[in-house]
Amino acid sequence: MTPVTKGAPAVKTLPDAQTVTSVKHWTDRLFSFRVTRPASLRFRSGEFVMIGLMGDPDPKTGKQKPILRAYSIASPSWDEELEFYSIKVQDGPLTSRLQHIQPGDEIILRPKPVGTLVHDALLPGKRLWFFATGTGFAPFASLLREPQTYEDYDEVIITHTCREAGELTYGAELIEGLKTDELLNELIGEGFWKKIKYYPTTTREESAKMGRITDLMRSGEAFADLGVEPLNPDTDRAMICGNLAFNLELKDMLDGYGLEEGANSKPAQYVVEKAFLD
Ligand code: A2P
C-alpha cells in the first residue's frame, strides 16, 4: 500500500521513515499519534527527536526537502512504539500537514534522541515537580510512565496550564490510566499512583482551577491546594517544559527558591526545555 493523504506526502523512499499506527485528535488544536519504533532506537524517557514530513517539491529544481521539528517522545523508553503529542497550526509548515496523517502513512524520524528533561540531569531528591504548559506535557507523558520516576521519588507533582479545559484531556486521561498500568503497579507496587499529585489549570476558559501556575505559586494558592510546602532545594527537584515566556518566568521563580539549573553534564536541582512550537 502506498499511503498518501492530502497534505502528508508519502516518504517511503527515505531511510528514516516510520509508519503511523494510530492517531487521536483531542481538540481542534491538539492531536497525538503513535508510530513504529526503529529497532535500534534507545532513548531516555523525557528526550526528544526530530520528526517531520517531506516538503513540497521546489518549483525550480523539483527537489523535495524534509521539514523537521523537535518533538518530545511522549511514550516511555520501554514502549515498543513511539508516541507524540502535537499542536496543529493551520499555516505551520509542518503541523498544517502532519495533522492529516493517518494509520499506514509514513513520517520521517531521525533516530538521535537528545534532551535535558531526563533523570540523569537531576541530583537525588524526595519530591519531583513537572511543570508544563500546552504540548509541553509530552515529555512528562513519557516520564510519568517511567518506573524510575517512582523509584527515585516519594512524591511526583505534575502541573499543567492550558488555555482551555479541553486541552487538559490528553494529560488527564493519561494520569487516570496510570492507576491501571500493569507494569508500574507490578514494579513499583499497587497504589504507586498515590505518589502523584495532579494540578491542572486553565487561563482562558472556566475550569475547576483557573490561573497561570506561576501566579498560583506566587500567591501561595497552588501550595495550599496541593497541601505541600513551597519548593526547597534540599528536597525538591523540577523539570519545566512549556512556552518560552513560561519557561523563563518559572526558571526565575525556581532560582528564587534556591534551586540550581542542571544539565546532563552537571546534574543539579531543575532542568528546562522549550516545548515544540511551529
Ligand atoms: P495565558 O492564556 O494567560 O497566556 P500557549 O498556548 O500560548 O503556549 O499557552 C499555554 C498556556 O501557558 C496558557 O494557559 C498561557 O496562559 C500559559 N502561559 C503563557 N505564558 C505564561 C507565563 N509566562 N507564565 C505562566 N503561564 C503562561
PDB file of N, CA, C and O and ligand atoms in Angstrom, residues 29 133-134 161-163 203-204 212 214 243 245-246 249, ligand 1:
ATOM      1  N   ARG A  29      -7.057  21.976  18.120  1.00  0.00           N
ATOM      2  CA  ARG A  29      -5.667  22.461  18.148  1.00  0.00           C
ATOM      3  C   ARG A  29      -4.648  21.397  18.536  1.00  0.00           C
ATOM      4  O   ARG A  29      -3.449  21.650  18.502  1.00  0.00           O
ATOM      5  N   THR A 133       3.126  23.623  30.187  1.00  0.00           N
ATOM      6  CA  THR A 133       2.009  24.331  29.544  1.00  0.00           C
ATOM      7  C   THR A 133       1.782  23.653  28.196  1.00  0.00           C
ATOM      8  O   THR A 133       2.735  23.166  27.568  1.00  0.00           O
ATOM      9  N   GLY A 134       0.516  23.654  27.748  1.00  0.00           N
ATOM     10  CA  GLY A 134       0.182  23.149  26.412  1.00  0.00           C
ATOM     11  C   GLY A 134       0.799  21.800  26.093  1.00  0.00           C
ATOM     12  O   GLY A 134       0.749  20.872  26.901  1.00  0.00           O
ATOM     13  N   THR A 161      -0.789  23.844  32.731  1.00  0.00           N
ATOM     14  CA  THR A 161      -1.600  25.032  32.458  1.00  0.00           C
ATOM     15  C   THR A 161      -1.891  25.114  30.964  1.00  0.00           C
ATOM     16  O   THR A 161      -0.967  25.059  30.144  1.00  0.00           O
ATOM     17  N   CYS A 162      -3.174  25.223  30.626  1.00  0.00           N
ATOM     18  CA  CYS A 162      -3.592  25.342  29.228  1.00  0.00           C
ATOM     19  C   CYS A 162      -4.582  26.483  29.098  1.00  0.00           C
ATOM     20  O   CYS A 162      -5.139  26.941  30.087  1.00  0.00           O
ATOM     21  N   ARG A 163      -4.806  26.911  27.872  1.00  0.00           N
ATOM     22  CA  ARG A 163      -5.795  27.966  27.662  1.00  0.00           C
ATOM     23  C   ARG A 163      -7.199  27.451  27.996  1.00  0.00           C
ATOM     24  O   ARG A 163      -7.941  28.091  28.717  1.00  0.00           O
ATOM     25  N   THR A 203      -6.481  29.065  31.698  1.00  0.00           N
ATOM     26  CA  THR A 203      -6.350  30.528  31.768  1.00  0.00           C
ATOM     27  C   THR A 203      -7.411  31.271  30.958  1.00  0.00           C
ATOM     28  O   THR A 203      -7.631  32.451  31.191  1.00  0.00           O
ATOM     29  N   ARG A 204      -8.015  30.609  29.984  1.00  0.00           N
ATOM     30  CA  ARG A 204      -8.961  31.356  29.124  1.00  0.00           C
ATOM     31  C   ARG A 204     -10.348  30.741  29.077  1.00  0.00           C
ATOM     32  O   ARG A 204     -11.189  31.164  28.301  1.00  0.00           O
ATOM     33  N   ARG A 212      -2.649  31.062  35.787  1.00  0.00           N
ATOM     34  CA  ARG A 212      -1.326  30.551  35.406  1.00  0.00           C
ATOM     35  C   ARG A 212      -0.675  29.937  36.651  1.00  0.00           C
ATOM     36  O   ARG A 212      -0.756  30.518  37.732  1.00  0.00           O
ATOM     37  N   THR A 214       2.302  29.954  37.502  1.00  0.00           N
ATOM     38  CA  THR A 214       3.277  30.894  38.081  1.00  0.00           C
ATOM     39  C   THR A 214       2.583  31.829  39.082  1.00  0.00           C
ATOM     40  O   THR A 214       3.064  32.029  40.196  1.00  0.00           O
ATOM     41  N   ASN A 243       5.935  27.026  26.943  1.00  0.00           N
ATOM     42  CA  ASN A 243       6.339  28.076  26.010  1.00  0.00           C
ATOM     43  C   ASN A 243       7.463  28.923  26.609  1.00  0.00           C
ATOM     44  O   ASN A 243       7.715  28.867  27.815  1.00  0.00           O
ATOM     45  N   ALA A 245       8.064  32.103  27.333  1.00  0.00           N
ATOM     46  CA  ALA A 245       7.818  33.059  28.422  1.00  0.00           C
ATOM     47  C   ALA A 245       7.600  32.330  29.745  1.00  0.00           C
ATOM     48  O   ALA A 245       8.110  32.738  30.798  1.00  0.00           O
ATOM     49  N   PHE A 246       6.864  31.233  29.666  1.00  0.00           N
ATOM     50  CA  PHE A 246       6.600  30.409  30.861  1.00  0.00           C
ATOM     51  C   PHE A 246       7.910  29.843  31.412  1.00  0.00           C
ATOM     52  O   PHE A 246       8.188  29.926  32.613  1.00  0.00           O
ATOM     53  N   GLU A 249       9.940  32.577  33.105  1.00  0.00           N
ATOM     54  CA  GLU A 249       9.343  33.052  34.348  1.00  0.00           C
ATOM     55  C   GLU A 249       9.499  32.015  35.469  1.00  0.00           C
ATOM     56  O   GLU A 249       9.883  32.340  36.593  1.00  0.00           O
TER      57      GLU A 249
HETATM   58  P1  A2P B   1      -2.417  32.746  29.021  1.00  0.00           P
HETATM   59  O1  A2P B   1      -3.694  32.276  28.405  1.00  0.00           O
HETATM   60  O2  A2P B   1      -2.619  33.628  30.219  1.00  0.00           O
HETATM   61  O3  A2P B   1      -1.454  33.343  28.017  1.00  0.00           O
HETATM   62  P2  A2P B   1       0.167  28.953  24.707  1.00  0.00           P
HETATM   63  O4  A2P B   1      -0.953  28.104  24.158  1.00  0.00           O
HETATM   64  O5  A2P B   1       0.131  30.377  24.296  1.00  0.00           O
HETATM   65  O6  A2P B   1       1.517  28.319  24.542  1.00  0.00           O
HETATM   66  O7  A2P B   1      -0.091  28.991  26.285  1.00  0.00           O
HETATM   67  C1  A2P B   1      -0.307  27.828  27.030  1.00  0.00           C
HETATM   68  C2  A2P B   1      -0.620  28.203  28.454  1.00  0.00           C
HETATM   69  O8  A2P B   1       0.541  28.806  29.051  1.00  0.00           O
HETATM   70  C3  A2P B   1      -1.722  29.257  28.525  1.00  0.00           C
HETATM   71  O9  A2P B   1      -2.630  28.870  29.532  1.00  0.00           O
HETATM   72  C4  A2P B   1      -0.976  30.529  28.868  1.00  0.00           C
HETATM   73  O10 A2P B   1      -1.710  31.445  29.655  1.00  0.00           O
HETATM   74  C5  A2P B   1       0.152  29.990  29.708  1.00  0.00           C
HETATM   75  N1  A2P B   1       1.272  30.925  29.782  1.00  0.00           N
HETATM   76  C6  A2P B   1       1.784  31.683  28.802  1.00  0.00           C
HETATM   77  N2  A2P B   1       2.829  32.428  29.231  1.00  0.00           N
HETATM   78  C7  A2P B   1       2.971  32.133  30.529  1.00  0.00           C
HETATM   79  C8  A2P B   1       3.867  32.575  31.554  1.00  0.00           C
HETATM   80  N3  A2P B   1       4.835  33.475  31.318  1.00  0.00           N
HETATM   81  N4  A2P B   1       3.722  32.045  32.786  1.00  0.00           N
HETATM   82  C9  A2P B   1       2.753  31.141  33.039  1.00  0.00           C
HETATM   83  N5  A2P B   1       1.893  30.687  32.127  1.00  0.00           N
HETATM   84  C10 A2P B   1       1.983  31.160  30.886  1.00  0.00           C
END
